[in-house]
Amino acid sequence: MHMDAAGEVLLERRGCAGVITLNRPKFLNALNLNMIRHIYPQLKNWEQDPETFLIIIKGAGGKAFCSGGDIRVISEAGRANQKIAQDFFREEYRLNNAIGSCQKPYVALIHGITMGGGVGVSVHGQFRVATEKSLFAMPETAIGLFPDVGGGYFLPRLQGKLGYFLALTGFRLKGRDVYAAGIATHFVDSEKLGMLEEDLIALKSPSKENIADVLEAYHTKSKIDQDKSFILEEHMDKINSCFSANTVEQIIENLQQDGSSFALEQLKVINKMSPTSLKITLRQLMEGSSKTLQEVLIMEYRLSQACMGGHDFHEGVRAVLIDKDQSPKWKPANLKEVTEEDLNSYFKSLASNDLKL
């Protein structure tokens, strides 16, 4: 086993598996550049190692798998114009891509809070195991960002327009709903998670099918909320019709016209978000729906760098994470002031500074 100097991530070979433990429980295992720089080369090594048959990633402390990227630090660096804001996103997205293309079965135990960057180090892997304590969200539009880490790839591929809804509103899914939405591939009662891990590690030279069988067995035996229907089931028709518009303005009009309490609730939420973020996000998902994961990450890297140079991300981090007054002053302050020209500039190629995968 080895860990980085600060002990923020633990990397160990156990039985047939390489195990990654995100180890910043006091910070809800938020991902920083140091952690990414340790995980990436180890993942690549295990992928090549004939003795490693699967990779497991989990969070320490029981409260969070990973609450996201350590964005406060990134905002401070971005404002000070330090290179870390470029490096963080570049290396984080490279890790997301390495997980998405990993040749070994990759099992993410997404127990507890799993948001933003935490979704990026789990959802692109082959297996994602949720528990009744899982809490999923892509809350970036509330901080002047967009659902990155490959959100432009996985969100538009969820059922109907569910991904568009989750991306624009930051709606939180809990427990079995994380599985019902298609974010997780399996659901296991949390008290059985330790046993599941031990059973996976004890497998002898397992194939992908052997690993899937173990996960399936635990999934089938899980009891919690077994008969509960998906929380958004009754609203899916509304979500599909309201969120199928090509502009944020039209989505808002659809919600207004729908007039149901659910639609009006979502309207209230969307109206608090960064207008620039909303427009970027809708276009990101529409474009991402027909791109590969690699193409999406290249697009998202362009967006990340434009956001670092803009106003809303730093203002969102201030309002939500630093001063905690929860009242960001967005610029532009409304949707109609975010022009097509503004939007195009966010998606522009960075030429030699583009992300290389």
Short mmCIF file of C-alpha atoms in Angstrom, two decimals:
data_model
loop_
_atom_site.label_atom_id
_atom_site.label_comp_id
_atom_site.label_asym_id
_atom_site.label_seq_id
_atom_site.Cartn_x
_atom_site.Cartn_y
_atom_site.Cartn_z
CA MET A 1 0.00 0.00 0.00
CA HIS A 2 1.13 3.54 -0.54
CA MET A 3 -0.32 6.95 0.02
CA ASP A 4 0.62 10.45 -0.95
CA ALA A 5 2.57 12.58 1.55
CA ALA A 6 -0.57 14.21 2.93
CA GLY A 7 -2.43 10.88 3.13
CA GLU A 8 -5.26 12.35 1.01
CA VAL A 9 -5.58 9.24 -1.12
CA LEU A 10 -4.70 5.63 -0.28
CA LEU A 11 -3.71 3.22 -3.05
CA GLU A 12 -3.37 -0.45 -2.19
CA ARG A 13 -3.28 -3.86 -3.81
CA ARG A 14 -5.66 -6.21 -1.99
CA GLY A 15 -6.22 -9.74 -3.28
CA CYS A 16 -7.08 -9.48 -6.96
CA ALA A 17 -7.91 -5.76 -6.78
CA GLY A 18 -6.36 -2.33 -6.79
CA VAL A 19 -8.20 -0.23 -4.20
CA ILE A 20 -8.35 3.58 -4.27
CA THR A 21 -9.59 5.29 -1.10
CA LEU A 22 -10.33 9.02 -1.23
CA ASN A 23 -9.17 10.05 2.22
CA ARG A 24 -10.23 13.61 3.08
CA PRO A 25 -13.32 12.85 5.17
CA LYS A 26 -13.23 16.27 6.89
CA PHE A 27 -13.66 17.84 3.43
CA LEU A 28 -16.16 15.21 2.27
CA ASN A 29 -13.34 13.68 0.20
CA ALA A 30 -13.26 16.66 -2.18
CA LEU A 31 -10.86 16.01 -5.02
CA ASN A 32 -7.74 18.15 -5.34
CA LEU A 33 -4.86 18.17 -7.80
CA ASN A 34 -2.58 16.21 -5.49
CA MET A 35 -5.11 13.35 -5.32
CA ILE A 36 -5.65 13.32 -9.08
CA ARG A 37 -1.87 13.20 -9.64
CA HIS A 38 -1.60 10.10 -7.47
CA ILE A 39 -4.65 8.26 -8.79
CA TYR A 40 -3.99 8.65 -12.52
CA PRO A 41 -0.58 6.92 -12.81
CA GLN A 42 -1.65 4.16 -10.39
CA LEU A 43 -4.81 3.51 -12.43
CA LYS A 44 -2.66 3.23 -15.57
CA ASN A 45 -0.26 0.85 -13.80
CA TRP A 46 -3.05 -1.41 -12.54
CA GLU A 47 -4.62 -1.42 -15.98
CA GLN A 48 -1.38 -2.92 -17.37
CA ASP A 49 -0.68 -5.25 -14.42
CA PRO A 50 -1.64 -8.88 -15.20
CA GLU A 51 -2.13 -9.57 -11.46
CA THR A 52 -4.75 -6.82 -11.03
CA PHE A 53 -8.19 -7.93 -12.17
CA LEU A 54 -10.36 -5.07 -10.99
CA ILE A 55 -10.17 -1.59 -9.55
CA ILE A 56 -12.31 -0.43 -6.63
CA ILE A 57 -12.72 3.22 -5.66
CA LYS A 58 -14.38 4.35 -2.42
CA GLY A 59 -14.47 7.24 0.04
CA ALA A 60 -13.31 7.25 3.67
CA GLY A 61 -15.45 8.32 6.62
CA GLY A 62 -18.88 7.00 5.65
CA LYS A 63 -20.43 10.40 4.93
CA ALA A 64 -19.25 11.03 1.38
CA PHE A 65 -17.84 9.13 -1.56
CA CYS A 66 -16.63 12.44 -3.02
CA SER A 67 -18.43 15.78 -2.79
CA GLY A 68 -16.74 17.20 -5.91
CA GLY A 69 -13.63 19.04 -6.97
CA ASP A 70 -12.04 21.35 -4.42
CA ILE A 71 -13.44 24.36 -6.26
CA ARG A 72 -12.77 26.98 -3.64
CA VAL A 73 -9.03 26.48 -4.14
CA ILE A 74 -9.49 26.51 -7.91
CA SER A 75 -11.46 29.77 -7.81
CA GLU A 76 -8.77 31.43 -5.67
CA ALA A 77 -6.11 30.22 -8.12
CA GLY A 78 -8.15 31.27 -11.14
CA ARG A 79 -8.66 34.76 -9.75
CA ALA A 80 -4.94 35.03 -9.07
CA ASN A 81 -4.36 33.79 -12.61
CA GLN A 82 -2.33 30.81 -11.42
CA LYS A 83 -1.73 27.85 -13.68
CA ILE A 84 -3.44 25.50 -11.21
CA ALA A 85 -6.84 26.39 -12.71
CA GLN A 86 -5.62 25.06 -16.07
CA ASP A 87 -3.81 22.06 -14.59
CA PHE A 88 -6.66 20.98 -12.33
CA PHE A 89 -9.27 20.72 -15.07
CA ARG A 90 -6.83 19.26 -17.61
CA GLU A 91 -5.67 16.52 -15.27
CA GLU A 92 -9.11 15.87 -13.79
CA TYR A 93 -10.62 15.37 -17.25
CA ARG A 94 -7.71 13.11 -18.25
CA LEU A 95 -8.51 10.97 -15.22
CA ASN A 96 -12.22 10.92 -16.17
CA ASN A 97 -11.22 9.74 -19.65
CA ALA A 98 -8.84 7.09 -18.25
CA ILE A 99 -11.72 5.72 -16.14
CA GLY A 100 -14.04 5.73 -19.15
CA SER A 101 -11.56 3.80 -21.28
CA CYS A 102 -10.17 1.57 -18.51
CA GLN A 103 -9.62 -1.99 -19.73
CA LYS A 104 -10.11 -3.49 -16.27
CA PRO A 105 -13.50 -3.66 -14.53
CA TYR A 106 -13.84 -0.51 -12.40
CA VAL A 107 -16.16 -0.59 -9.38
CA ALA A 108 -17.12 2.69 -7.68
CA LEU A 109 -18.76 2.38 -4.26
CA ILE A 110 -20.78 5.61 -4.33
CA HIS A 111 -21.92 5.51 -0.70
CA GLY A 112 -22.81 8.96 0.68
CA ILE A 113 -22.46 12.31 -1.06
CA THR A 114 -21.44 11.96 -4.72
CA MET A 115 -21.46 15.24 -6.60
CA GLY A 116 -19.61 16.98 -9.44
CA GLY A 117 -16.02 15.71 -9.51
CA GLY A 118 -17.11 12.68 -7.45
CA VAL A 119 -19.48 11.74 -10.25
CA GLY A 120 -16.56 12.14 -12.69
CA VAL A 121 -14.46 9.51 -10.92
CA SER A 122 -17.35 7.02 -10.74
CA VAL A 123 -19.98 7.32 -13.47
CA HIS A 124 -17.66 6.58 -16.43
CA GLY A 125 -16.56 3.29 -14.85
CA GLN A 126 -18.22 0.00 -15.64
CA PHE A 127 -19.90 -0.58 -12.27
CA ARG A 128 -21.35 1.96 -9.80
CA VAL A 129 -22.83 0.71 -6.55
CA ALA A 130 -25.26 2.99 -4.70
CA THR A 131 -26.58 2.54 -1.16
CA GLU A 132 -29.52 4.05 0.76
CA LYS A 133 -27.10 6.79 1.86
CA SER A 134 -26.10 7.82 -1.67
CA LEU A 135 -26.80 11.44 -2.54
CA PHE A 136 -26.20 12.42 -6.16
CA ALA A 137 -26.27 15.87 -7.74
CA MET A 138 -24.62 17.95 -10.44
CA PRO A 139 -25.14 21.34 -8.73
CA GLU A 140 -22.81 23.43 -10.91
CA THR A 141 -25.31 25.90 -12.42
CA ALA A 142 -25.74 27.29 -8.87
CA ILE A 143 -22.06 28.28 -8.74
CA GLY A 144 -21.68 29.72 -12.23
CA LEU A 145 -20.12 26.58 -13.67
CA PHE A 146 -21.61 23.72 -15.74
CA PRO A 147 -21.94 19.95 -15.08
CA ASP A 148 -18.45 19.04 -16.24
CA VAL A 149 -16.31 15.89 -15.72
CA GLY A 150 -18.07 14.35 -18.72
CA GLY A 151 -21.58 15.48 -17.75
CA GLY A 152 -22.07 16.44 -21.38
CA TYR A 153 -21.64 12.75 -22.19
CA PHE A 154 -23.54 10.83 -19.51
CA LEU A 155 -26.40 13.24 -18.75
CA PRO A 156 -28.02 13.39 -22.23
CA ARG A 157 -27.84 9.57 -22.33
CA LEU A 158 -30.10 9.10 -19.28
CA GLN A 159 -33.76 8.21 -19.91
CA GLY A 160 -35.81 10.82 -21.77
CA LYS A 161 -34.82 14.35 -20.78
CA LEU A 162 -33.89 13.38 -17.22
CA GLY A 163 -30.24 14.40 -17.66
CA TYR A 164 -31.20 17.86 -18.95
CA PHE A 165 -33.46 18.31 -15.92
CA LEU A 166 -30.74 17.18 -13.46
CA ALA A 167 -28.14 19.39 -15.18
CA LEU A 168 -30.15 22.61 -15.20
CA THR A 169 -31.81 22.32 -11.76
CA GLY A 170 -29.09 20.51 -9.77
CA PHE A 171 -31.90 18.25 -8.45
CA ARG A 172 -30.67 15.78 -5.81
CA LEU A 173 -31.30 12.06 -6.10
CA LYS A 174 -31.11 9.91 -2.98
CA GLY A 175 -30.62 6.22 -2.30
CA ARG A 176 -32.29 3.80 -4.66
CA ASP A 177 -33.29 6.68 -6.95
CA VAL A 178 -29.61 7.00 -7.93
CA TYR A 179 -29.94 3.46 -9.31
CA ALA A 180 -33.40 4.03 -10.84
CA ALA A 181 -32.06 7.07 -12.71
CA GLY A 182 -29.27 5.00 -14.27
CA ILE A 183 -26.43 6.78 -12.46
CA ALA A 184 -25.66 3.59 -10.51
CA THR A 185 -25.64 0.11 -12.03
CA HIS A 186 -26.38 -1.67 -8.72
CA PHE A 187 -27.93 -0.97 -5.32
CA VAL A 188 -26.67 -2.56 -2.09
CA ASP A 189 -27.73 -1.98 1.53
CA SER A 190 -24.88 -0.04 3.14
CA GLU A 191 -24.40 -2.51 5.98
CA LYS A 192 -23.40 -5.08 3.34
CA LEU A 193 -20.89 -2.84 1.54
CA GLY A 194 -17.87 -4.08 3.53
CA MET A 195 -18.80 -7.71 2.80
CA LEU A 196 -19.26 -6.93 -0.89
CA GLU A 197 -15.79 -5.41 -1.04
CA GLU A 198 -14.27 -8.44 0.71
CA ASP A 199 -16.04 -10.83 -1.67
CA LEU A 200 -14.78 -8.92 -4.71
CA ILE A 201 -11.21 -8.86 -3.40
CA ALA A 202 -11.30 -12.60 -2.64
CA LEU A 203 -12.18 -13.58 -6.23
CA LYS A 204 -9.52 -15.66 -7.98
CA SER A 205 -8.50 -14.21 -11.38
CA PRO A 206 -12.07 -13.05 -11.99
CA SER A 207 -13.53 -12.22 -15.39
CA LYS A 208 -15.79 -9.21 -15.88
CA GLU A 209 -18.73 -11.67 -15.70
CA ASN A 210 -17.57 -13.06 -12.32
CA ILE A 211 -17.46 -9.52 -10.92
CA ALA A 212 -20.88 -8.69 -12.37
CA ASP A 213 -22.30 -11.88 -10.80
CA VAL A 214 -21.13 -10.89 -7.31
CA LEU A 215 -22.58 -7.39 -7.71
CA GLU A 216 -25.83 -8.80 -9.06
CA ALA A 217 -26.15 -11.22 -6.13
CA TYR A 218 -25.80 -8.40 -3.60
CA HIS A 219 -28.13 -6.16 -5.61
CA THR A 220 -30.82 -8.87 -5.71
CA LYS A 221 -30.61 -9.38 -1.94
CA SER A 222 -30.87 -5.69 -1.05
CA LYS A 223 -33.99 -4.95 0.97
CA ILE A 224 -34.06 -1.19 1.57
CA ASP A 225 -36.75 0.70 -0.41
CA GLN A 226 -37.17 -2.36 -2.64
CA ASP A 227 -40.73 -1.48 -3.61
CA LYS A 228 -40.32 2.27 -3.80
CA SER A 229 -41.02 3.78 -7.22
CA PHE A 230 -38.59 6.29 -8.73
CA ILE A 231 -39.16 9.70 -7.13
CA LEU A 232 -39.42 11.40 -10.54
CA GLU A 233 -41.54 8.66 -12.14
CA GLU A 234 -44.78 10.62 -11.88
CA HIS A 235 -43.07 13.73 -13.31
CA MET A 236 -41.19 12.11 -16.20
CA ASP A 237 -43.78 13.06 -18.83
CA LYS A 238 -43.58 16.69 -17.72
CA ILE A 239 -39.77 16.57 -17.63
CA ASN A 240 -39.64 15.05 -21.11
CA SER A 241 -41.95 17.61 -22.63
CA CYS A 242 -40.75 20.74 -20.80
CA PHE A 243 -37.03 20.02 -21.14
CA SER A 244 -37.07 18.99 -24.80
CA ALA A 245 -36.85 22.63 -25.93
CA ASN A 246 -33.73 23.93 -27.70
CA THR A 247 -33.42 27.10 -25.62
CA VAL A 248 -33.48 27.81 -21.90
CA GLU A 249 -36.09 30.51 -22.52
CA GLN A 250 -38.39 27.94 -24.13
CA ILE A 251 -37.88 25.49 -21.24
CA ILE A 252 -38.90 28.27 -18.84
CA GLU A 253 -41.96 29.05 -20.93
CA ASN A 254 -42.88 25.35 -21.01
CA LEU A 255 -42.68 25.15 -17.21
CA GLN A 256 -44.78 28.30 -16.83
CA GLN A 257 -47.41 26.96 -19.19
CA ASP A 258 -47.46 23.60 -17.44
CA GLY A 259 -48.30 25.41 -14.22
CA SER A 260 -48.26 22.32 -11.97
CA SER A 261 -46.70 22.68 -8.53
CA PHE A 262 -43.77 20.50 -9.68
CA ALA A 263 -43.16 22.68 -12.75
CA LEU A 264 -43.39 25.91 -10.76
CA GLU A 265 -40.98 24.53 -8.15
CA GLN A 266 -38.40 23.81 -10.89
CA LEU A 267 -38.97 27.25 -12.36
CA LYS A 268 -38.12 28.82 -9.01
CA VAL A 269 -34.91 26.81 -8.84
CA ILE A 270 -33.84 27.59 -12.41
CA ASN A 271 -34.46 31.30 -11.91
CA LYS A 272 -31.80 31.35 -9.15
CA MET A 273 -29.11 29.85 -11.38
CA SER A 274 -26.45 31.69 -13.36
CA PRO A 275 -28.07 32.65 -16.70
CA THR A 276 -24.74 32.10 -18.47
CA SER A 277 -24.35 28.66 -16.86
CA LEU A 278 -27.86 27.64 -17.89
CA LYS A 279 -27.23 28.50 -21.53
CA ILE A 280 -23.79 26.88 -21.60
CA THR A 281 -25.18 23.74 -19.96
CA LEU A 282 -28.09 23.25 -22.35
CA ARG A 283 -25.81 23.61 -25.36
CA GLN A 284 -23.15 21.38 -23.75
CA LEU A 285 -25.69 18.54 -23.34
CA MET A 286 -27.24 19.00 -26.77
CA GLU A 287 -23.82 18.89 -28.43
CA GLY A 288 -22.58 16.14 -26.10
CA SER A 289 -25.48 13.86 -26.98
CA SER A 290 -23.76 12.93 -30.25
CA LYS A 291 -20.10 13.17 -29.18
CA THR A 292 -17.74 10.56 -27.73
CA LEU A 293 -16.60 10.97 -24.11
CA GLN A 294 -13.23 12.24 -25.37
CA GLU A 295 -14.84 14.84 -27.62
CA VAL A 296 -17.05 15.95 -24.72
CA LEU A 297 -14.08 16.37 -22.38
CA ILE A 298 -12.24 18.47 -24.98
CA MET A 299 -15.34 20.68 -25.28
CA GLU A 300 -15.72 20.88 -21.49
CA TYR A 301 -12.09 21.88 -21.03
CA ARG A 302 -12.73 24.87 -23.31
CA LEU A 303 -15.78 25.75 -21.23
CA SER A 304 -13.87 25.38 -17.95
CA GLN A 305 -11.19 27.81 -19.05
CA ALA A 306 -13.76 30.35 -20.26
CA CYS A 307 -15.54 30.09 -16.89
CA MET A 308 -12.25 30.68 -15.05
CA GLY A 309 -11.84 33.91 -17.00
CA GLY A 310 -15.47 34.99 -16.49
CA HIS A 311 -17.39 36.53 -13.60
CA ASP A 312 -20.04 34.04 -12.51
CA PHE A 313 -17.90 31.13 -11.32
CA HIS A 314 -15.93 33.25 -8.86
CA GLU A 315 -19.11 35.00 -7.73
CA GLY A 316 -20.90 31.66 -7.27
CA VAL A 317 -18.06 30.24 -5.19
CA ARG A 318 -18.07 33.42 -3.08
CA ALA A 319 -21.83 33.32 -2.46
CA VAL A 320 -22.17 29.59 -1.83
CA LEU A 321 -18.85 28.51 -0.32
CA ILE A 322 -17.01 31.54 1.08
CA ASP A 323 -19.42 34.21 2.37
CA LYS A 324 -22.32 31.72 2.30
CA ASP A 325 -24.85 34.52 1.79
CA GLN A 326 -26.46 32.40 -0.96
CA SER A 327 -27.21 35.51 -3.01
CA PRO A 328 -24.87 35.62 -5.99
CA LYS A 329 -25.02 38.66 -8.27
CA TRP A 330 -24.83 37.14 -11.72
CA LYS A 331 -23.45 39.07 -14.70
CA PRO A 332 -25.26 39.14 -17.10
CA ALA A 333 -28.20 39.09 -14.69
CA ASN A 334 -30.76 37.62 -17.07
CA LEU A 335 -30.99 35.19 -19.96
CA LYS A 336 -31.67 37.65 -22.73
CA GLU A 337 -28.41 39.46 -22.00
CA VAL A 338 -26.46 36.26 -22.63
CA THR A 339 -26.06 36.55 -26.39
CA GLU A 340 -25.34 33.89 -28.98
CA GLU A 341 -22.00 35.61 -29.46
CA ASP A 342 -21.18 35.29 -25.73
CA LEU A 343 -22.14 31.64 -25.86
CA ASN A 344 -20.02 30.91 -28.95
CA SER A 345 -16.97 32.42 -27.26
CA TYR A 346 -17.21 29.82 -24.45
CA PHE A 347 -17.12 26.95 -26.96
CA LYS A 348 -14.23 28.33 -29.02
CA SER A 349 -11.14 26.18 -29.64
CA LEU A 350 -8.10 26.96 -27.46
CA ALA A 351 -5.84 25.94 -30.38
CA SER A 352 -2.55 24.64 -28.93
CA ASN A 353 -3.98 24.88 -25.40
CA ASP A 354 -6.83 22.47 -26.13
CA LEU A 355 -7.07 19.37 -23.94
CA LYS A 356 -5.06 16.50 -25.38
CA LEU A 357 -6.27 13.01 -24.56
#
